XYZ file of C-alpha atoms in Angstrom:
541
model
C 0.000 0.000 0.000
C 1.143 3.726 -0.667
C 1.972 6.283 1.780
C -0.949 8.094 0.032
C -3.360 5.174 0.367
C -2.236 4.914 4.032
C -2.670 8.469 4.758
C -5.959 8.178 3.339
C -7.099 5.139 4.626
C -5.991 6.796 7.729
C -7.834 9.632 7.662
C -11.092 7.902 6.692
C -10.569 5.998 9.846
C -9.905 8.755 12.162
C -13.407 10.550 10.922
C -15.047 7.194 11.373
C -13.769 7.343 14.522
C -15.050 10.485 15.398
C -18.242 10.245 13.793
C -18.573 7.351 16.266
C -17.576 8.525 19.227
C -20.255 11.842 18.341
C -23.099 9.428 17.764
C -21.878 6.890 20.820
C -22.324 9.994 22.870
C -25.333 11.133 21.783
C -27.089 7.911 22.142
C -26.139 7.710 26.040
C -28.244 10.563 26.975
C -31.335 8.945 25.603
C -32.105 5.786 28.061
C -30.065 7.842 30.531
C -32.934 10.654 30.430
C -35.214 7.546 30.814
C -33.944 6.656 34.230
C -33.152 9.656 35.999
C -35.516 12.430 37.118
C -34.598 16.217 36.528
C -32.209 16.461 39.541
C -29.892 13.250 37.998
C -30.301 14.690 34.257
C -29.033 17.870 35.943
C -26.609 16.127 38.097
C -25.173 14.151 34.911
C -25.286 17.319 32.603
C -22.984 19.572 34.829
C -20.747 16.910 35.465
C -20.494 16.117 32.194
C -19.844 19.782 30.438
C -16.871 20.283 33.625
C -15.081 16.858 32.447
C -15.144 18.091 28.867
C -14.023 22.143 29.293
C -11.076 20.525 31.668
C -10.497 17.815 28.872
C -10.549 20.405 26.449
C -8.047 22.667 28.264
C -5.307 19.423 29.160
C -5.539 18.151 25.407
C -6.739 20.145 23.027
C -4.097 21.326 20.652
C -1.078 19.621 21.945
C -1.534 16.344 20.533
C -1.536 17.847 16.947
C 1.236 19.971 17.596
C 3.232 16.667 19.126
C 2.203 15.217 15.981
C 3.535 17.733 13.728
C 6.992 17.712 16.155
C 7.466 13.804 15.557
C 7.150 14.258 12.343
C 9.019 17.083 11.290
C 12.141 15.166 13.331
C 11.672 11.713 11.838
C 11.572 13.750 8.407
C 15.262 15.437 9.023
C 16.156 11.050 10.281
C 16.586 12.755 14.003
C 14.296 9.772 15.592
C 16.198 10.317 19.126
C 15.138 13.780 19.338
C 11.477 13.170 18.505
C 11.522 10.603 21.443
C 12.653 12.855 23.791
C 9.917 15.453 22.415
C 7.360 12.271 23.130
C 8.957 11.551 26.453
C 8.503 15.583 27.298
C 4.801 15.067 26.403
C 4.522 12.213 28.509
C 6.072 13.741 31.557
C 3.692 17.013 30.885
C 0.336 14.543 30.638
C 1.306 12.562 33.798
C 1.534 15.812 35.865
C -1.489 17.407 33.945
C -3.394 14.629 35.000
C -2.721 14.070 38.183
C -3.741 18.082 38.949
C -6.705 17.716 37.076
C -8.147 14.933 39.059
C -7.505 16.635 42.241
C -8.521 19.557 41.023
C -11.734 18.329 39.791
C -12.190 16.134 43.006
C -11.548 17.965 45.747
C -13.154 21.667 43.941
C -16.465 19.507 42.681
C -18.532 19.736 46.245
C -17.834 24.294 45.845
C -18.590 24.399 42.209
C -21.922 22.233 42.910
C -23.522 23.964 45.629
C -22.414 27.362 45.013
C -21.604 27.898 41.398
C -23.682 25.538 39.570
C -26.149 25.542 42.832
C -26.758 21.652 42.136
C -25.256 20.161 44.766
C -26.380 16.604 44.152
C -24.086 16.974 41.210
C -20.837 16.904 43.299
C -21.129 12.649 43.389
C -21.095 12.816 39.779
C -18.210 15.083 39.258
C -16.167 13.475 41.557
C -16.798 10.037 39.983
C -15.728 11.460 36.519
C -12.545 13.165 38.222
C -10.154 9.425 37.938
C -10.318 9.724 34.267
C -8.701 12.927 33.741
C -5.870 10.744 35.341
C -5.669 8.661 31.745
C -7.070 11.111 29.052
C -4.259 13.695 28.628
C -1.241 10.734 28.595
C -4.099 8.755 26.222
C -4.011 12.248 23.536
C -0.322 12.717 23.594
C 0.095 8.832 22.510
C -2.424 9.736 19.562
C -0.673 12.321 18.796
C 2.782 10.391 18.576
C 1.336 7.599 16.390
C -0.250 10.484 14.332
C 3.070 11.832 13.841
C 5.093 8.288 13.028
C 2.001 7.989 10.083
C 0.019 5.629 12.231
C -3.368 6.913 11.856
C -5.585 4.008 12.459
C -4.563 3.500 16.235
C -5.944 6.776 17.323
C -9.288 5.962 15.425
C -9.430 2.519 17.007
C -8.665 3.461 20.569
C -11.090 6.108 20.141
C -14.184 4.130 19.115
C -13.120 1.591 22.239
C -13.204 4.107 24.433
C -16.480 5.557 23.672
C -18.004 2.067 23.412
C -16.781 1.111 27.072
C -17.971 4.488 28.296
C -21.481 3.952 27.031
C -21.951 0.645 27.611
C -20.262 0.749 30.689
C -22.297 4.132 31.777
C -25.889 2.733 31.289
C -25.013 -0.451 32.585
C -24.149 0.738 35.790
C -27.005 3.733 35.947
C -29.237 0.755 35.627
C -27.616 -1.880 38.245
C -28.114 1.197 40.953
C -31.649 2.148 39.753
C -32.967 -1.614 39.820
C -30.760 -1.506 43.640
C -32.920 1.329 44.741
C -30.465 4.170 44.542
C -31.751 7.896 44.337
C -30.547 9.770 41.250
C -27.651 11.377 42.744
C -25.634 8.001 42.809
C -27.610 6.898 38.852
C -26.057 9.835 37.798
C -22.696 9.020 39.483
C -22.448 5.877 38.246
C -23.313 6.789 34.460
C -20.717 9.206 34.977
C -17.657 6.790 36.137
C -18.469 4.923 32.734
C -16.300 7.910 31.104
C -13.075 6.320 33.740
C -13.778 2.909 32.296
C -13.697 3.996 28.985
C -10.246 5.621 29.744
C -8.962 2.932 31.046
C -10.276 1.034 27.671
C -8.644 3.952 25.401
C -5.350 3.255 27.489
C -5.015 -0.320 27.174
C -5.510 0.109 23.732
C -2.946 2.681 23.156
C -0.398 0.378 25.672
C -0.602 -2.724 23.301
C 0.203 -0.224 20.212
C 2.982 1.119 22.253
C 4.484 -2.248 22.747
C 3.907 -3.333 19.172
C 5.554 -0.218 18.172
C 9.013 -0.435 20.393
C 9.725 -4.047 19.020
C 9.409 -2.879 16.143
C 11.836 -0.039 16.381
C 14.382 -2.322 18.413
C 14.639 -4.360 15.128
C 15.180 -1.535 13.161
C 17.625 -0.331 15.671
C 15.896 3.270 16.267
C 17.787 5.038 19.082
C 16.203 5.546 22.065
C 14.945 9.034 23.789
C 18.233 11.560 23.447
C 17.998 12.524 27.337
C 21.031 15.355 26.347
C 18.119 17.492 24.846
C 16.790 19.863 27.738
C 13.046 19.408 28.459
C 12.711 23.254 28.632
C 12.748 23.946 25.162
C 10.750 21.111 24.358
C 7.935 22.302 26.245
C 8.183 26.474 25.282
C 8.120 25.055 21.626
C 5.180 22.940 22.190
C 2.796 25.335 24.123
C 3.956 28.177 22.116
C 2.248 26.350 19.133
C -1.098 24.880 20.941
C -1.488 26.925 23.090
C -3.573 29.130 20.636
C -5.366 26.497 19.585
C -6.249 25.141 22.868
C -8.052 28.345 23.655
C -9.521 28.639 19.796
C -11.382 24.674 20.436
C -12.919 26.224 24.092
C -16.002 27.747 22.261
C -18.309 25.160 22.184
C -17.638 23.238 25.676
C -17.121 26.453 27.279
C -20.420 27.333 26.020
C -22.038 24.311 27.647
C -19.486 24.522 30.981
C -21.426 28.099 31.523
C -24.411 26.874 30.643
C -24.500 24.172 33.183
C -23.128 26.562 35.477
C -25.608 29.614 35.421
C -28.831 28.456 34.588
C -30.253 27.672 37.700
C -28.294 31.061 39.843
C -30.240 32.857 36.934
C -33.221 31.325 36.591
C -34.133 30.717 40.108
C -34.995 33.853 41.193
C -37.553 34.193 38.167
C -39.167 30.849 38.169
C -38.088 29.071 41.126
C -35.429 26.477 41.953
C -36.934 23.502 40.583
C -38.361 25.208 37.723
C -34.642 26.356 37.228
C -33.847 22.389 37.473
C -36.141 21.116 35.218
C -34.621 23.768 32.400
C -31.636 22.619 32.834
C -32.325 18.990 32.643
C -33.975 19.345 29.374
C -31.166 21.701 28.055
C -28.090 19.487 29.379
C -30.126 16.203 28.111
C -32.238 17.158 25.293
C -31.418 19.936 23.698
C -27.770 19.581 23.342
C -27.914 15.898 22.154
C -30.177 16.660 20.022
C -28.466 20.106 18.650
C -25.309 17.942 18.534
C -26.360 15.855 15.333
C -26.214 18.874 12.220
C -22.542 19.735 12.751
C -21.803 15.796 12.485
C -21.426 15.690 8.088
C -21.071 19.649 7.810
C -17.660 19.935 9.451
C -16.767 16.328 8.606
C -17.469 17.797 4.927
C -15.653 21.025 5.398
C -12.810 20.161 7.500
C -11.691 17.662 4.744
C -10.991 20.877 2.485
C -8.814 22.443 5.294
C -5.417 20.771 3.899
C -5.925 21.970 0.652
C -6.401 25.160 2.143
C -3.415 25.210 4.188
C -1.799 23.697 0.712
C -2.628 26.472 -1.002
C -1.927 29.414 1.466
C 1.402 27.671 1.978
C 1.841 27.937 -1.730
C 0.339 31.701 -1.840
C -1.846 30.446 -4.548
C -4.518 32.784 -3.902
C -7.051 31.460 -6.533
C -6.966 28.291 -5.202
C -7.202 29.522 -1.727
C -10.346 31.764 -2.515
C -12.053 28.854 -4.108
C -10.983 26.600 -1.306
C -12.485 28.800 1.109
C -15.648 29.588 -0.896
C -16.040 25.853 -1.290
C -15.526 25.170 2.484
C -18.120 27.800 4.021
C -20.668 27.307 1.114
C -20.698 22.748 1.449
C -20.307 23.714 5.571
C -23.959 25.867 5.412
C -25.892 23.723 2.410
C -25.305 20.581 4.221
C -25.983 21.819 7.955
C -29.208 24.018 7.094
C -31.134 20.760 5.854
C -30.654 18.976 8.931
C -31.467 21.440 11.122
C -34.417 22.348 9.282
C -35.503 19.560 9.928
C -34.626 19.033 13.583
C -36.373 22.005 14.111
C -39.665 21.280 12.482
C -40.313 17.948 13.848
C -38.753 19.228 17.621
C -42.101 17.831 19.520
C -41.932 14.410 17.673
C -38.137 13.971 18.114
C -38.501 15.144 21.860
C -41.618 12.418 22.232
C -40.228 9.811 19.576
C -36.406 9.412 21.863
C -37.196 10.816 25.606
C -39.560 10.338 28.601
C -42.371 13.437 27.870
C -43.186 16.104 25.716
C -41.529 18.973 27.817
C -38.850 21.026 26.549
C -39.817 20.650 22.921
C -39.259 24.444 22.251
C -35.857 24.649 24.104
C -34.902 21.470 21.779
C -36.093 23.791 18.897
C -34.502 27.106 19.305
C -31.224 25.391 20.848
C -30.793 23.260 17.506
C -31.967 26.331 14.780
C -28.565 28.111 16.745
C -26.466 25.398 15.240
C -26.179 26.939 12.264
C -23.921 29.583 13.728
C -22.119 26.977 15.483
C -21.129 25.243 11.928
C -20.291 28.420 10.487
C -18.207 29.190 13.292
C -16.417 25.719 13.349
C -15.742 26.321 9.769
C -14.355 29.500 9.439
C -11.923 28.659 12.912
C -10.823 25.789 11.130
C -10.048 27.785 8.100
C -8.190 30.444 10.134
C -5.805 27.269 11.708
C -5.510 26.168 8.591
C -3.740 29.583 7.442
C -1.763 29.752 10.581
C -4.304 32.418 12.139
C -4.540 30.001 15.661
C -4.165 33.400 17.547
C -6.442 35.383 15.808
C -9.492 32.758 16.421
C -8.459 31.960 19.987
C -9.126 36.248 20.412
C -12.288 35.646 18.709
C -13.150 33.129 20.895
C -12.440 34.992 23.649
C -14.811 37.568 22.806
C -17.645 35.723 22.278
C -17.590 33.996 25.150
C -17.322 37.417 27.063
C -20.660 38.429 24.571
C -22.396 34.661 25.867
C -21.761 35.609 29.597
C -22.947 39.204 29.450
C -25.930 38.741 27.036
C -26.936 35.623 29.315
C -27.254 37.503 32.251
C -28.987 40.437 30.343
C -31.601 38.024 28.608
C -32.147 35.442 31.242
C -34.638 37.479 32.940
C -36.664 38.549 30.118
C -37.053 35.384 28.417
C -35.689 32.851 30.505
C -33.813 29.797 29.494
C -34.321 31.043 25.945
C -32.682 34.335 26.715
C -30.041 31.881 27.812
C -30.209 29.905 24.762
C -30.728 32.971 22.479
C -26.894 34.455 23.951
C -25.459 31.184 23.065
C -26.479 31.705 19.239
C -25.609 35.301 19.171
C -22.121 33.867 20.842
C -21.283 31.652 17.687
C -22.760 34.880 15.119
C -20.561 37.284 16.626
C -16.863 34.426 16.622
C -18.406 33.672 12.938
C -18.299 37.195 12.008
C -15.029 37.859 13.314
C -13.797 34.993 11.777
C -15.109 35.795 8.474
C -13.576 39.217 8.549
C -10.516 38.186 9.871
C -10.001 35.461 6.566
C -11.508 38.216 4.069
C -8.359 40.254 5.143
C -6.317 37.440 3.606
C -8.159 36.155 0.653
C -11.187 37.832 -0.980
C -14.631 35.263 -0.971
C -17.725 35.231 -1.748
C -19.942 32.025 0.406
C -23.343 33.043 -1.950
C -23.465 35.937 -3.398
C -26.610 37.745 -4.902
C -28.289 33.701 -4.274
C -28.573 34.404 -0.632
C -32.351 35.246 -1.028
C -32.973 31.986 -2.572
C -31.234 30.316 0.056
C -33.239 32.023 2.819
C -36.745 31.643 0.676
C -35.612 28.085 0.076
C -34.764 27.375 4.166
C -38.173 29.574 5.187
C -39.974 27.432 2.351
C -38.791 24.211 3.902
C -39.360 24.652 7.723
C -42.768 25.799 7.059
C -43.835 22.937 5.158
C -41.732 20.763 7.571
C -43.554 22.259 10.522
C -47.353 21.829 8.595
C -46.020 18.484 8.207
C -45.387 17.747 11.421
C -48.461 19.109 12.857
C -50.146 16.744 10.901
C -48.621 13.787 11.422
C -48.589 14.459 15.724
C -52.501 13.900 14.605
C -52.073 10.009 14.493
C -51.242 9.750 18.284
C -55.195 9.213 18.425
C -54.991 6.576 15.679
C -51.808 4.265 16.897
C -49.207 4.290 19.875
C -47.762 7.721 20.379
C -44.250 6.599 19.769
C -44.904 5.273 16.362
C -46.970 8.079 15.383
C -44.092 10.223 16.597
C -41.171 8.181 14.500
C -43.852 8.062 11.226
C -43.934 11.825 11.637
C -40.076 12.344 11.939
C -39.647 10.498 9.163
C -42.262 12.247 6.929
C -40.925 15.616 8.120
C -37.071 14.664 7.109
C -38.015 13.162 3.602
C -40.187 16.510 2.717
C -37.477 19.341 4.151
C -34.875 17.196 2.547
C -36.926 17.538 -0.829
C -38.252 20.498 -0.658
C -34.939 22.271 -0.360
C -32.605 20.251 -2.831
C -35.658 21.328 -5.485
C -35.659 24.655 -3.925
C -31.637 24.826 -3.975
C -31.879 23.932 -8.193
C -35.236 25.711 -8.753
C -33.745 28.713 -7.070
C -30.494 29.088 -8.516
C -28.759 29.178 -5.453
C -26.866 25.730 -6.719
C -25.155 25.983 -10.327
C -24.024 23.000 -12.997
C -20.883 24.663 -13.291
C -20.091 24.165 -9.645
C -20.700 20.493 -8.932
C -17.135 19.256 -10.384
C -15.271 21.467 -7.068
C -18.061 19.330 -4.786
C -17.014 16.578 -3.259
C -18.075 13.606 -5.116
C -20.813 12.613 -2.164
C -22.454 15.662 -3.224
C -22.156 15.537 -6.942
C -23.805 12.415 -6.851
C -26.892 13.721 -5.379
C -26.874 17.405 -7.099
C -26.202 16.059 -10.474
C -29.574 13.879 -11.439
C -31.370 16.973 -10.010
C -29.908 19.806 -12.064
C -32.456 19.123 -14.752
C -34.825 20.740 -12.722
C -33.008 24.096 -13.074
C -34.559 26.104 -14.948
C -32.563 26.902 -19.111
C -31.557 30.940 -17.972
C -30.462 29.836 -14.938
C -28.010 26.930 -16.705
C -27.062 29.013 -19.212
C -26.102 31.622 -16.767
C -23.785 28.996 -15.068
């Protein structure tokens, strides 16, 4: 097999992977809402959004810039100095996650009762805290094999973990609820699955390790060059991730505050378990369910970003503008579809997967927001990809200063939706920046004079969704309520899904000319339809 067939093979695998480990994830909420009342959804929600912003902060960024480090050195045949670079990373993971899990541990009984104001939430915290001990050594060993070219091992130690975790997490939510504990300890328990799946993820990554040290003893690879000072190691490493640490925050500090203000803001207006019960639906619910339409839209996008980092290397600017036109535009056509129709079948999604009907509009107005989110996931991604790390993590900065202050300005006007409505005006305003901040670099153009049949086309198919939907909650009187409510998500998918691909053609907003720069998922689908367009508008190209 090629290096290029490897690489490739590799990267399929690694999106896989994470594809997985999204829809692994999202999955666990559902039976989990099913057993636990609004205090243990609560409880599980806080605890969870905490693990991930501290995750977030010991991993994010370093592993890729380890990566790049290995392989950089193994490139210039300098294999001792790239283990020492590993064995710096090593070192640094041990001690990050050893302060972690204290940290988390010992800080999680505070941050319940007088941050979050949950207090049942501590347990779960705390029980989450022992895998922070695993996780940051776990992403600086995917980030070494990434950088010897062994991209599979990541991908497969990632879908073991998240399988463990899951299986692992329900399993043990539902030995304690059929032993008679109260949802404090449920929510605990589903919570510790997370340090089995670590400890799956590591054993994993150990056997690889192994594998991969015979294998260098035969070739007779040096070992570690110990001569090389571990100070200059580590000032070139966080002097490249750092930046992009902060720039990856947005979306679980977004859910960290979240889980953290709702209930100090929304007590006072509706009353503490009012204030609860919100948050149980947001933490559960709404962002599982808001979780799904980034899934394809970055996997789509982000697949462009090495040409784009290609090209700006190369200061080929056409090829960068079309890259980044390309990248925005597939980012926004493929996410608006989905959340369409999310959003117009919100009441029989929220009664087809969880326990009651409540919530349905919080599930609604939290998933329409993703939009923003994709757009701003894009254009960061495009921004690292042309070496702007510092100029998104200042972005990001900002808008989570906007998402604090408009929370607390909104929250008692409209409630959790004020809460919900900050986080969406969060991503706008990074999105904007962003957008700004690459236009500065490389002229673009995402649509154009078609962005009024894109918006007629998206209004078109949410309405139609929504009569659609309306409809089809009819047949709860006809059948049980859970079929009617999985006939009627499917009905509502297949029409917004038609209605704005025919729109898209109808409308101009998609051209023939432009399929052959899609990716070939998406020519495939565009192309048989394109003979709906009407002649001026193909002629026009």
């Amino acid at each position: 097999m090629s290096k290029k067939d490897t690489f490739i093979r590799g990267t399929i695998i690694l999106a896989a992977a994470a594809l997985v480990a999204r829809v692994l994830g999202l999955a666990q909420r559902i039976p989990l809402e099913h057993m636990l009342n609004d205090i243990g959804d609560a409880s599980f929600t806080i605890a969870n959004n905490v693990y991930l912003m501290l995750l977030a902060l010991a991993t994010a960024g370093i592993p890729s810039t380890l990566s790049k480090m290995v392989s950089e050195r193994y490139a210039l045949n300098r294999p001792a100095e790239a283990k020492r670079v590993y064995q710096a990373a090593l070192f640094f993971s041990a001690g990050a996650g050893v302060v972690m899990t204290l940290l988390l541990y010992f800080v999680a009984p505070y941050y319940a009762t007088y941050v979050a104001e949950v207090p049942e939430s501590a347990a779960a915290i705390q029980a989450l805290a022992p895998a922070l001990l695993l996780f940051p050594t776990i992403a600086m060993m995917r980030g070494y094999f990434q950088g010897r070219n062994f991209m599979t091992v990541g991908g497969v130690s990632q879908i073991v973990e998240q399988i463990a975790r899951v299986v692992t997490g329900i399993g043990l939510a539902y030995i304690l609820v059929r032993l008679g504990y109260d949802d404090t300890w449920v929510a605990a328990g589903a919570s510790f699955g997370g340090v089995l799946g670590s400890i799956a993820a590591f054993g994993v990554m150990i056997f690889f390790a192994i594998k991969l040290r015979r294998q260098d003893r035969k070739q007779n690879l040096p070992g570690a060059d110990r001569s090389i000072p571990l100070g200059g190691i580590y000032k070139a490493i966080f002097t490249l991730s750092i930046p992009i640490v902060l720039s990856s925050l947005a979306v679980p500090a977004i859910n960290f505050i979240d889980g953290s203000i709702v209930k100090p803001l929304l007590t006072g207006e509706i009353g503490a378990e009012e204030a609860t019960a919100a948050l149980a639906v947001l933490g559960t619910r709404a962002q599982s369910i808001a979780g799904i339409p980034p899934i394809l839209a970055i996997a789509l996008s982000q697949s462009l970003i090495p040409i784009i980092s290609a090209a700006y290397a190369r200061k080929d600017q056409d090829h960068l503008q079309r890259q980044v036109t390309l990248a925005l535009k597939i980012s926004i056509l493929t996410g608006m579809p989905i959340v369409l129709a999310l959003v117009a079948a919100s009441y029989s999604v929220n009664g087809l997967l969880f326990s009651s009907l409540n919530g349905s509009g919080i599930i609604a107005m939290l998933t329409f927001g993703t939009i923003f989110q994709i757009t701003m996931m894009t254009s960061g991604s495009i921004l690292l990809g042309i070496g702007k790390a510092k100029v998104s993590m200042v972005h990001v900065m900002i808008g989570i200063v906007i998402k604090l202050g408009a929370s607390a300005l909104l929250a008692p006007l409209f409630g959790i939706y004020g809460i919900i409505g900050a986080t969406s005006l969060c991503f706008l305003v990074i999105t904007v920046l962003n957008l700004r901040a690459i236009k500065a670099i490389v002229p673009f153009s995402i649509l154009g004079s078609r962005w009024t049949g894109f918006i007629i086309t998206a209004l078109a198919a949410l309405g139609i969704g929504y009569g659609v939907n309306q409809l089809g909650i009819q047949m709860v009187d006809l059948m049980p309520a859970r079929l009617a409510f999985f006939i009627t998500c499917l009905l509502v998918g297949a029409v917004v899904v038609i209605i704005y691909l025919v729109l898209l053609i109808m409308l101009g907003v998609l051209r023939q000319s432009e399929l052959s720069s899609y990716p070939r998922l998406l020519q495939k689908l565009f192309r048989p339809l394109m003979r709906l367009q009407p002649s001026r508008l193909r002629e026009r190209g």
